Short mmCIF file of C-alpha atoms and ligand atoms in Angstrom, two decimals:
data_model
loop_
_atom_site.label_atom_id
_atom_site.label_comp_id
_atom_site.label_asym_id
_atom_site.label_seq_id
_atom_site.Cartn_x
_atom_site.Cartn_y
_atom_site.Cartn_z
CA UNK A 84 0.16 -0.38 -0.10
CA UNK A 85 1.35 3.28 -0.31
CA UNK A 86 2.28 5.56 2.18
CA UNK A 87 0.56 9.25 2.31
CA UNK A 88 2.29 12.21 3.39
CA UNK A 89 0.72 11.68 6.61
CA UNK A 90 1.13 15.74 7.02
CA UNK A 91 -2.09 16.26 4.80
CA UNK A 92 -3.10 15.45 8.08
CA UNK A 93 -2.55 17.86 9.98
CA UNK A 94 -4.97 20.31 7.66
CA UNK A 95 -7.54 22.29 9.11
CA UNK A 96 -11.31 21.82 8.39
CA UNK A 97 -10.20 22.69 4.35
CA UNK A 98 -8.53 25.88 2.29
CA UNK A 99 -10.82 29.03 3.94
CA UNK A 100 -12.47 29.15 0.80
CA UNK A 101 -13.77 26.08 -0.02
CA UNK A 102 -15.15 26.66 3.87
CA UNK A 103 -16.95 29.64 2.17
CA UNK A 104 -17.92 28.23 -0.74
CA UNK A 105 -19.73 25.63 1.01
CA UNK A 106 -21.03 27.87 3.71
CA UNK A 107 -22.87 29.28 0.34
CA UNK A 108 -24.39 25.66 -1.54
CA UNK A 109 -25.89 25.36 1.79
CA UNK A 110 -27.49 29.19 1.63
CA UNK A 111 -28.30 29.11 -1.89
CA UNK A 112 -30.05 25.64 -1.75
CA UNK A 113 -32.42 27.21 1.39
CA UNK A 114 -32.61 30.33 -0.49
CA UNK A 115 -32.41 29.79 -4.41
CA UNK A 116 -33.47 33.55 -4.52
CA UNK A 117 -31.36 34.74 -2.95
CA UNK A 118 -29.15 37.96 -5.62
CA UNK A 119 -25.49 37.08 -4.32
CA UNK A 120 -23.41 39.53 -4.19
CA UNK A 121 -19.49 37.76 -3.80
CA UNK A 122 -16.99 40.53 -2.13
CA UNK A 123 -15.24 37.14 -0.87
CA UNK A 124 -12.40 35.68 -2.33
CA UNK A 125 -10.32 38.13 -4.48
CA UNK A 126 -10.94 37.74 -7.43
CA UNK A 127 -10.87 39.82 -10.82
CA UNK A 128 -14.87 40.87 -12.60
CA UNK A 129 -13.65 43.13 -15.44
CA UNK A 130 -13.04 42.36 -18.88
CA UNK A 131 -9.19 41.94 -19.49
CA UNK A 132 -6.95 44.63 -20.84
CA UNK A 133 -8.10 44.45 -25.27
CA UNK A 134 -3.69 44.53 -25.47
CA UNK A 135 -3.49 41.75 -23.78
CA UNK A 136 -6.43 40.13 -25.18
CA UNK A 137 -6.16 40.95 -29.46
CA UNK A 138 -1.82 39.87 -28.71
CA UNK A 139 -3.69 36.12 -27.32
CA UNK A 140 -5.21 35.50 -30.29
CA UNK A 141 -2.97 36.65 -32.72
CA UNK A 142 -0.86 34.24 -30.84
CA UNK A 143 -3.44 31.89 -31.37
CA UNK A 144 -3.58 32.12 -35.08
CA UNK A 145 0.21 31.50 -35.25
CA UNK A 146 -0.59 28.44 -33.68
CA UNK A 147 -2.60 27.43 -36.72
CA UNK A 148 0.29 27.59 -38.86
CA UNK A 149 3.09 25.72 -39.73
CA UNK A 150 5.54 28.48 -39.62
CA UNK A 151 4.72 30.05 -36.48
CA UNK A 152 3.31 26.70 -34.68
CA UNK A 153 5.02 26.78 -31.13
CA UNK A 154 5.71 23.39 -29.25
CA UNK A 155 7.06 23.47 -25.70
CA UNK A 156 8.99 26.88 -25.13
CA UNK A 157 11.46 27.43 -22.08
CA UNK A 158 11.31 26.04 -19.30
CA UNK A 159 11.01 29.19 -17.60
CA UNK A 160 9.83 31.86 -20.10
CA UNK A 161 10.35 33.32 -23.54
CA UNK A 162 12.91 35.83 -23.33
CA UNK A 163 11.47 38.52 -24.94
CA UNK A 164 8.88 38.17 -22.21
CA UNK A 165 11.34 37.85 -19.55
CA UNK A 166 13.16 41.28 -20.40
CA UNK A 167 10.48 43.49 -21.00
CA UNK A 168 9.84 42.39 -17.13
CA UNK A 169 13.02 42.92 -16.18
CA UNK A 170 13.17 46.31 -17.84
CA UNK A 171 9.94 47.64 -16.83
CA UNK A 172 9.26 46.19 -13.53
CA UNK A 173 12.67 46.48 -11.95
CA UNK A 174 15.18 48.44 -14.19
CA UNK A 175 12.63 51.51 -14.28
CA UNK A 176 12.60 51.50 -10.74
CA UNK A 177 16.38 50.84 -10.64
CA UNK A 178 16.54 47.88 -9.34
CA UNK A 179 19.15 45.48 -10.84
CA UNK A 180 17.23 42.24 -12.07
CA UNK A 181 18.30 40.15 -14.94
CA UNK A 182 15.88 38.79 -17.65
CA UNK A 183 17.50 35.28 -16.39
CA UNK A 184 16.50 35.78 -13.23
CA UNK A 185 12.49 36.05 -14.00
CA UNK A 186 11.05 32.80 -14.08
CA UNK A 187 7.27 32.93 -15.48
CA UNK A 188 5.03 30.86 -14.48
CA UNK A 189 1.26 29.98 -14.40
CA UNK A 190 0.87 32.00 -10.76
CA UNK A 191 2.28 33.08 -7.55
CA UNK A 192 -0.13 30.60 -5.65
CA UNK A 193 1.70 27.59 -7.51
CA UNK A 194 5.14 29.44 -7.36
CA UNK A 195 5.05 30.74 -3.42
CA UNK A 196 3.94 26.66 -2.12
CA UNK A 197 6.35 24.91 -5.03
CA UNK A 198 9.31 26.90 -3.65
CA UNK A 199 9.46 24.77 -0.32
CA UNK A 200 10.67 21.90 -3.14
CA UNK A 201 13.72 23.75 -3.18
CA UNK A 202 14.12 24.40 0.90
CA UNK A 203 13.23 21.78 2.23
CA UNK A 204 13.87 17.61 1.81
CA UNK A 205 11.50 15.85 2.70
CA UNK A 206 10.87 16.20 6.67
CA UNK A 207 12.88 14.81 9.09
CA UNK A 208 10.87 12.82 11.73
CA UNK A 209 10.71 16.02 14.38
CA UNK A 210 8.33 17.60 11.65
CA UNK A 211 10.34 20.44 11.55
CA UNK A 212 12.56 21.72 8.87
CA UNK A 213 13.33 25.12 8.07
CA UNK A 214 12.48 27.21 10.92
CA UNK A 215 9.66 29.54 9.05
CA UNK A 216 7.95 32.90 9.93
CA UNK A 217 4.77 34.43 8.86
CA UNK A 218 2.82 37.15 9.29
CA UNK A 219 -0.78 37.28 10.95
CA UNK A 220 -3.25 37.22 9.73
CA UNK A 221 -1.45 35.47 6.84
CA UNK A 222 -2.44 34.22 3.16
CA UNK A 223 -3.37 30.70 4.25
CA UNK A 224 -1.42 29.29 1.37
CA UNK A 225 1.78 30.68 3.02
CA UNK A 226 0.93 28.29 5.86
CA UNK A 227 -1.02 24.87 4.55
CA UNK A 228 2.10 24.55 2.25
CA UNK A 229 4.32 24.65 4.79
CA UNK A 230 2.13 21.96 6.87
CA UNK A 231 2.31 19.91 3.68
CA UNK A 232 5.73 19.73 3.53
CA UNK A 233 5.97 18.67 6.71
CA UNK A 234 7.68 21.82 8.49
CA UNK A 235 5.47 22.15 11.10
CA UNK A 236 4.26 20.52 14.33
CA UNK A 237 0.41 19.77 14.64
CA UNK A 238 -2.18 22.33 15.52
CA UNK A 239 -3.08 24.26 18.65
CA UNK A 240 -6.11 24.86 19.89
CA UNK A 241 -6.18 28.59 17.89
CA UNK A 242 -5.24 26.60 14.64
CA UNK A 243 -1.16 27.69 14.46
CA UNK A 244 0.89 25.34 13.96
CA UNK A 245 3.69 23.99 16.35
CA UNK A 246 7.60 25.22 15.28
CA UNK A 247 6.15 28.33 13.42
CA UNK A 248 7.20 31.79 14.06
CA UNK A 249 3.85 34.07 13.99
CA UNK A 250 4.35 37.89 13.78
CA UNK A 251 0.81 39.05 15.40
CA UNK A 252 -0.12 42.19 13.06
CA UNK A 253 -2.90 44.55 14.62
CA UNK A 254 -4.89 47.97 14.49
CA UNK A 255 -1.67 48.73 17.04
CA UNK A 256 0.99 48.21 14.53
CA UNK A 257 -0.71 48.87 11.69
CA UNK A 258 -0.97 45.27 10.30
CA UNK A 259 2.17 45.73 10.02
CA UNK A 260 3.88 42.73 11.91
CA UNK A 261 6.87 43.23 13.86
CA UNK A 262 10.20 41.25 12.79
CA UNK A 263 10.88 38.19 14.69
CA UNK A 264 12.53 38.49 17.97
CA UNK A 265 15.35 35.93 17.14
CA UNK A 266 16.92 34.35 13.60
CA UNK A 267 14.83 32.32 11.26
CA UNK A 268 15.30 30.78 8.22
CA UNK A 269 12.23 31.75 6.02
CA UNK A 270 10.12 34.52 6.18
CA UNK A 271 6.89 35.37 4.49
CA UNK A 272 6.24 38.80 3.78
CA UNK A 273 2.86 40.77 1.07
CA UNK A 274 2.92 43.59 0.96
CA UNK A 275 0.43 45.21 -0.49
CA UNK A 276 -0.92 42.80 2.49
CA UNK A 277 -3.61 40.15 1.68
CA UNK A 278 -5.88 40.70 3.52
CA UNK A 279 -5.33 43.95 5.60
CA UNK A 280 -4.09 45.79 2.64
CA UNK A 281 -2.04 47.42 4.10
CA UNK A 282 1.71 48.38 3.36
CA UNK A 283 5.25 48.36 4.28
CA UNK A 284 7.18 51.81 4.24
CA UNK A 285 10.68 51.88 2.46
CA UNK A 286 12.39 52.04 6.35
CA UNK A 287 10.18 48.58 7.30
CA UNK A 288 11.70 47.25 4.44
CA UNK A 289 14.77 48.17 4.99
CA UNK A 290 14.49 46.75 8.43
CA UNK A 291 14.02 43.51 7.05
CA UNK A 292 16.37 43.49 4.74
CA UNK A 293 18.91 44.70 7.40
CA UNK A 294 17.79 41.41 9.65
CA UNK A 295 17.73 38.91 6.75
CA UNK A 296 21.07 39.71 5.95
CA UNK A 297 22.21 39.50 9.86
CA UNK A 298 20.63 35.92 10.56
CA UNK A 299 20.92 34.82 6.59
CA UNK A 300 17.05 34.94 6.36
CA UNK A 301 16.30 34.06 3.13
CA UNK A 302 12.65 36.57 2.51
CA UNK A 303 9.59 35.06 0.51
CA UNK A 304 7.88 38.20 -0.11
CA UNK A 305 4.48 38.61 -2.04
CA UNK A 306 3.97 41.36 -4.20
CA UNK A 307 0.81 39.81 -6.15
CA UNK A 308 -0.63 43.51 -5.43
CA UNK A 309 1.92 45.72 -6.08
CA UNK A 310 0.06 47.86 -8.68
CA UNK A 311 -2.46 48.72 -7.23
CA UNK A 312 0.24 50.96 -4.67
CA UNK A 313 -1.43 55.01 -4.98
CA UNK A 314 1.48 56.73 -2.28
CA UNK A 315 4.80 57.66 -4.50
CA UNK A 316 6.55 56.72 -1.04
CA UNK A 317 5.78 53.31 -0.68
CA UNK A 318 8.54 50.35 -2.22
CA UNK A 319 7.25 47.96 -5.16
CA UNK A 320 9.63 45.69 -4.87
CA UNK A 321 11.93 44.14 -2.15
CA UNK A 322 14.93 45.05 -4.51
CA UNK A 323 14.11 48.53 -4.41
CA UNK A 324 15.89 48.30 -1.62
CA UNK A 325 19.82 47.64 -0.82
CA UNK A 326 21.00 43.84 -0.18
CA UNK A 327 17.63 42.45 -1.02
CA UNK A 328 19.60 40.94 -4.11
CA UNK A 329 21.17 38.47 -1.81
CA UNK A 330 18.38 38.10 0.78
CA UNK A 331 15.14 37.75 -1.54
CA UNK A 332 13.01 36.29 -4.07
CA UNK A 333 9.79 37.88 -4.86
CA UNK A 334 6.60 36.64 -6.32
CA UNK A 335 4.42 38.69 -9.49
CA UNK A 336 1.27 37.72 -10.77
CA UNK A 337 -0.51 39.43 -13.87
CA UNK A 338 -3.64 38.15 -12.29
CA UNK A 339 -4.74 41.62 -10.03
CA UNK A 340 -3.70 44.16 -12.43
CA UNK A 341 -4.80 42.68 -15.69
CA UNK A 342 -7.27 40.25 -15.37
CA UNK A 343 -5.32 36.50 -15.59
CA UNK A 344 -6.75 34.61 -12.84
CA UNK A 345 -8.34 32.62 -14.85
CA UNK A 346 -6.04 33.06 -18.28
CA UNK A 347 -3.10 32.45 -14.95
CA UNK A 348 0.81 33.78 -15.87
CA UNK A 349 3.01 35.19 -13.09
CA UNK A 350 6.99 35.42 -12.46
CA UNK A 351 9.00 35.10 -9.77
CA UNK A 352 12.69 36.87 -9.15
CA UNK A 353 15.39 34.37 -7.67
CA UNK A 354 18.54 36.30 -8.30
CA UNK A 355 21.55 34.93 -8.63
CA UNK A 356 23.11 35.70 -5.63
CA UNK A 357 20.70 34.57 -3.54
CA UNK A 358 22.45 31.46 -1.03
CA UNK A 359 20.83 28.54 0.54
CA UNK A 360 22.59 25.51 2.90
CA UNK A 361 23.43 22.14 2.61
CA UNK A 362 23.87 20.45 6.10
CA UNK A 363 27.30 20.27 5.99
CA UNK A 364 27.16 24.16 5.68
CA UNK A 365 28.29 24.84 2.29
CA UNK A 366 26.52 27.50 0.60
CA UNK A 367 24.17 26.79 -2.99
CA UNK A 368 22.70 29.14 -5.15
CA UNK A 369 19.11 28.97 -5.24
CA UNK A 370 18.42 30.24 -8.72
CA UNK A 371 19.91 27.03 -10.19
CA UNK A 372 17.67 25.13 -7.99
CA UNK A 373 14.77 26.26 -8.63
CA UNK A 374 15.34 26.66 -12.71
CA UNK A 375 16.10 22.78 -12.05
CA UNK A 376 13.15 22.46 -10.33
CA UNK A 377 10.88 24.77 -12.83
CA UNK A 378 12.83 22.18 -16.17
CA UNK A 379 12.16 19.06 -14.24
CA UNK A 380 8.86 19.57 -13.03
CA UNK A 381 7.12 22.49 -15.00
CA UNK A 382 6.56 23.25 -18.81
CA UNK A 383 6.38 26.69 -18.98
CA UNK A 384 2.95 28.93 -18.97
CA UNK A 385 1.46 29.28 -22.41
CA UNK A 386 3.03 30.71 -25.67
CA UNK A 387 -0.38 32.01 -26.02
CA UNK A 388 -0.83 33.33 -22.79
CA UNK A 389 2.93 34.85 -22.45
CA UNK A 390 2.06 37.09 -25.47
CA UNK A 391 -0.66 38.37 -24.08
CA UNK A 392 1.54 38.95 -20.76
CA UNK A 393 3.70 40.46 -22.68
CA UNK A 394 1.30 43.51 -23.85
CA UNK A 395 0.75 44.82 -20.88
CA UNK A 396 4.26 46.13 -20.98
CA UNK A 397 3.29 48.17 -24.53
CA UNK A 398 1.57 52.35 -24.26
CA UNK A 399 -1.59 50.73 -24.40
CA UNK A 400 -1.41 47.95 -22.20
CA UNK A 401 -0.38 50.21 -19.48
CA UNK A 402 -3.29 52.66 -20.40
CA UNK A 403 -5.41 49.72 -19.71
CA UNK A 404 -4.69 48.07 -16.79
CA UNK A 405 -4.16 51.75 -15.75
CA UNK A 406 -8.18 52.64 -15.74
CA UNK A 407 -8.69 49.19 -14.42
CA UNK A 408 -6.97 49.75 -11.24
CA UNK A 409 -8.69 52.79 -11.08
CA UNK A 410 -11.55 51.31 -11.14
CA UNK A 411 -11.26 48.42 -8.40
CA UNK A 412 -9.35 51.23 -6.01
CA UNK A 413 -12.61 53.57 -6.56
CA UNK A 414 -14.91 50.09 -5.62
CA UNK A 415 -13.00 49.96 -2.55
CA UNK A 416 -12.94 53.82 -1.75
CA UNK A 417 -17.00 53.36 -1.74
CA UNK A 418 -16.61 50.28 0.18
CA UNK A 419 -15.01 52.46 2.85
CA UNK A 420 -16.98 55.38 2.81
CA UNK A 421 -19.55 53.89 3.24
CA UNK A 422 -18.53 51.09 5.97
CA UNK A 423 -16.99 54.58 8.00
CA UNK A 424 -20.44 56.23 7.86
CA UNK A 425 -22.05 53.33 9.44
CA UNK A 426 -19.76 53.31 11.85
CA UNK A 427 -17.31 50.53 11.43
CA UNK A 428 -13.55 51.07 11.55
CA UNK A 429 -12.03 50.13 8.35
CA UNK A 430 -8.23 49.75 7.44
CA UNK A 431 -6.73 49.32 3.68
CA UNK A 432 -8.40 49.69 0.89
CA UNK A 433 -6.06 53.11 -0.46
CA UNK A 434 -3.04 50.87 -1.90
CA UNK A 435 -4.78 47.53 -2.17
CA UNK A 436 -7.87 46.43 -3.36
CA UNK A 437 -8.77 44.56 0.17
CA UNK A 438 -10.90 46.63 1.95
CA UNK A 439 -10.30 44.93 6.05
CA UNK A 440 -13.26 46.03 8.44
CA UNK A 441 -13.43 45.67 12.21
CA UNK A 442 -16.66 43.60 12.93
CA UNK A 443 -19.18 45.01 15.21
CA UNK A 444 -18.89 44.67 18.69
CA UNK A 445 -18.91 41.45 20.61
CA UNK A 446 -19.52 39.79 17.00
CA UNK A 447 -16.73 36.84 15.80
CA UNK A 448 -15.70 37.25 12.21
CA UNK A 449 -17.64 34.43 11.01
CA UNK A 450 -20.81 35.76 13.21
CA UNK A 451 -20.34 38.78 11.11
CA UNK A 452 -19.75 36.46 7.94
CA UNK A 453 -23.02 35.05 8.81
CA UNK A 454 -24.86 37.70 9.20
CA UNK A 455 -24.35 39.81 6.16
CA UNK A 456 -24.71 36.88 4.06
CA UNK A 457 -28.08 35.59 5.46
CA UNK A 458 -29.49 39.80 5.83
CA UNK A 459 -27.76 41.04 2.82
CA UNK A 460 -26.76 38.36 0.95
CA UNK A 461 -23.75 39.51 0.46
CA UNK A 462 -20.05 37.11 0.56
CA UNK A 463 -17.21 38.05 2.42
CA UNK A 464 -14.41 36.58 3.72
CA UNK A 465 -14.15 36.22 7.59
CA UNK A 466 -10.57 37.53 9.17
CA UNK A 467 -10.32 34.67 11.58
CA UNK A 468 -9.51 32.51 7.99
CA UNK A 469 -6.36 34.20 7.70
CA UNK A 470 -5.26 33.48 11.24
CA UNK A 471 -5.63 33.99 14.87
CA UNK A 472 -4.90 37.43 14.57
CA UNK A 473 -7.60 38.18 12.01
CA UNK A 474 -10.53 37.51 14.37
CA UNK A 475 -13.04 40.41 14.69
CA UNK A 476 -11.96 41.30 11.52
CA UNK A 477 -13.67 41.01 8.25
CA UNK A 478 -12.21 41.39 3.81
CA UNK A 479 -14.31 42.70 1.21
CA UNK A 480 -12.71 42.85 -1.60
CA UNK A 481 -13.12 45.37 -4.37
CA UNK A 482 -13.07 43.10 -7.40
CA UNK A 483 -16.47 43.79 -8.64
CA UNK A 484 -18.36 45.05 -10.58
CA UNK A 485 -19.85 49.12 -9.86
CA UNK A 486 -23.33 47.90 -9.56
CA UNK A 487 -22.84 45.05 -7.56
CA UNK A 488 -20.68 47.20 -5.28
CA UNK A 489 -23.22 49.94 -4.93
CA UNK A 490 -26.29 47.05 -4.59
CA UNK A 491 -23.99 45.58 -2.19
CA UNK A 492 -23.57 49.11 0.21
CA UNK A 493 -27.05 49.52 -0.41
CA UNK A 494 -27.90 46.82 1.35
CA UNK A 495 -25.22 46.81 3.92
CA UNK A 496 -27.18 50.84 4.72
CA UNK A 497 -30.56 48.88 5.19
CA UNK A 498 -28.38 47.01 8.28
CA UNK A 499 -28.12 47.31 11.98
CA UNK A 500 -24.52 47.54 12.46
CA UNK A 501 -24.00 48.51 15.69
CA UNK A 502 -20.60 50.40 16.05
CA UNK A 503 -17.73 48.81 17.95
C1 MLT B 1055 -7.08 36.12 -2.26
O1 MLT B 1055 -8.93 36.18 -2.16
O2 MLT B 1055 -7.20 35.82 -0.83
C2 MLT B 1055 -6.98 35.59 -3.71
O3 MLT B 1055 -7.62 35.25 -4.50
C3 MLT B 1055 -6.35 34.47 -3.54
C4 MLT B 1055 -5.30 34.36 -4.26
O4 MLT B 1055 -4.67 35.21 -5.45
O5 MLT B 1055 -4.98 33.12 -4.04
#
């Protein structure tokens, strides 16, 4: 009989979004006529930029001719896309990232999980590999993939895993978690933050890079929402900080800026300066390992999709994306204003597509989820699904049509939301 990866059995109830889906299905079966407005999962709703669609149509047509047909592409992505990314996302911001340090993929969610392939051998009997730090609240994928990889022990009564270091973000620290007290091997950072919408200042990122350099910590920097940064002082990339090339991997995505959530395209930066250690302390560059991992387990993102992503960097593509970002941020502003008027405490939604709301006094995150679902037929995301520090909070996504946002806010305005 096949021996299973028993670490999966440590995972709790289910990944957050499937649990939300389960509750929605239950509600919809009981209330088949209710017109639900989904503001839970951060999935884009507006059409992709025309420049991207046209580029993909052209690329698709090429596949129909012997002369232009493409079979397998380079596993790490086509050079023309990698070069555009290095130029527009990095060189233009003063970051020295070479095209061959850019790895194109089909999603940041996969990459943030897959990166563990090069960090841990199969887990040891104590159930601990690297010492991993996560911010709390946290995008659940960072935690669950570490559980699957055997980097944690079992969860405690709060659902927190033995062996993980939780860095608490709260309204007291502006939802920017402090640095770890001592050394950790790996730390996940997400800015603009999912779920709280907070951003890290240059000073905060400098402290992280200095700490990482002092303690040989690998920073896994998730910048999937960088396109939503409106504050000109907030860095878009960890590589805007001197020394970051030696300590950080950065994850970026075309999902949220250019509407690729269904089409799938993202990229990960692994600088050549970045080192990890073997058990005997030999330093090995992570770029080599990630290239080996990708060329063995991945056959590259589709040619058609990469052509679509390339169009993001054309003048039309950039303009169209700026329009999409403005549109979603205006949704976020409307949500913020309406909830503030209801007397609720509201965070995020200025440099991020997520609005983070303190639930009314005395209500837990799932209570508020159920109340919004039952009274207003609105689906949000309970903050507690992102970790212990998310309890008592609630996330609304600004990815929606304007009609839906306005209708949702009308419904909310009719609810009695006690002031917290
Ligand atoms: C979210 O709702 O947190 C996002 O959709 C997660 C993701 O992009 O995978």
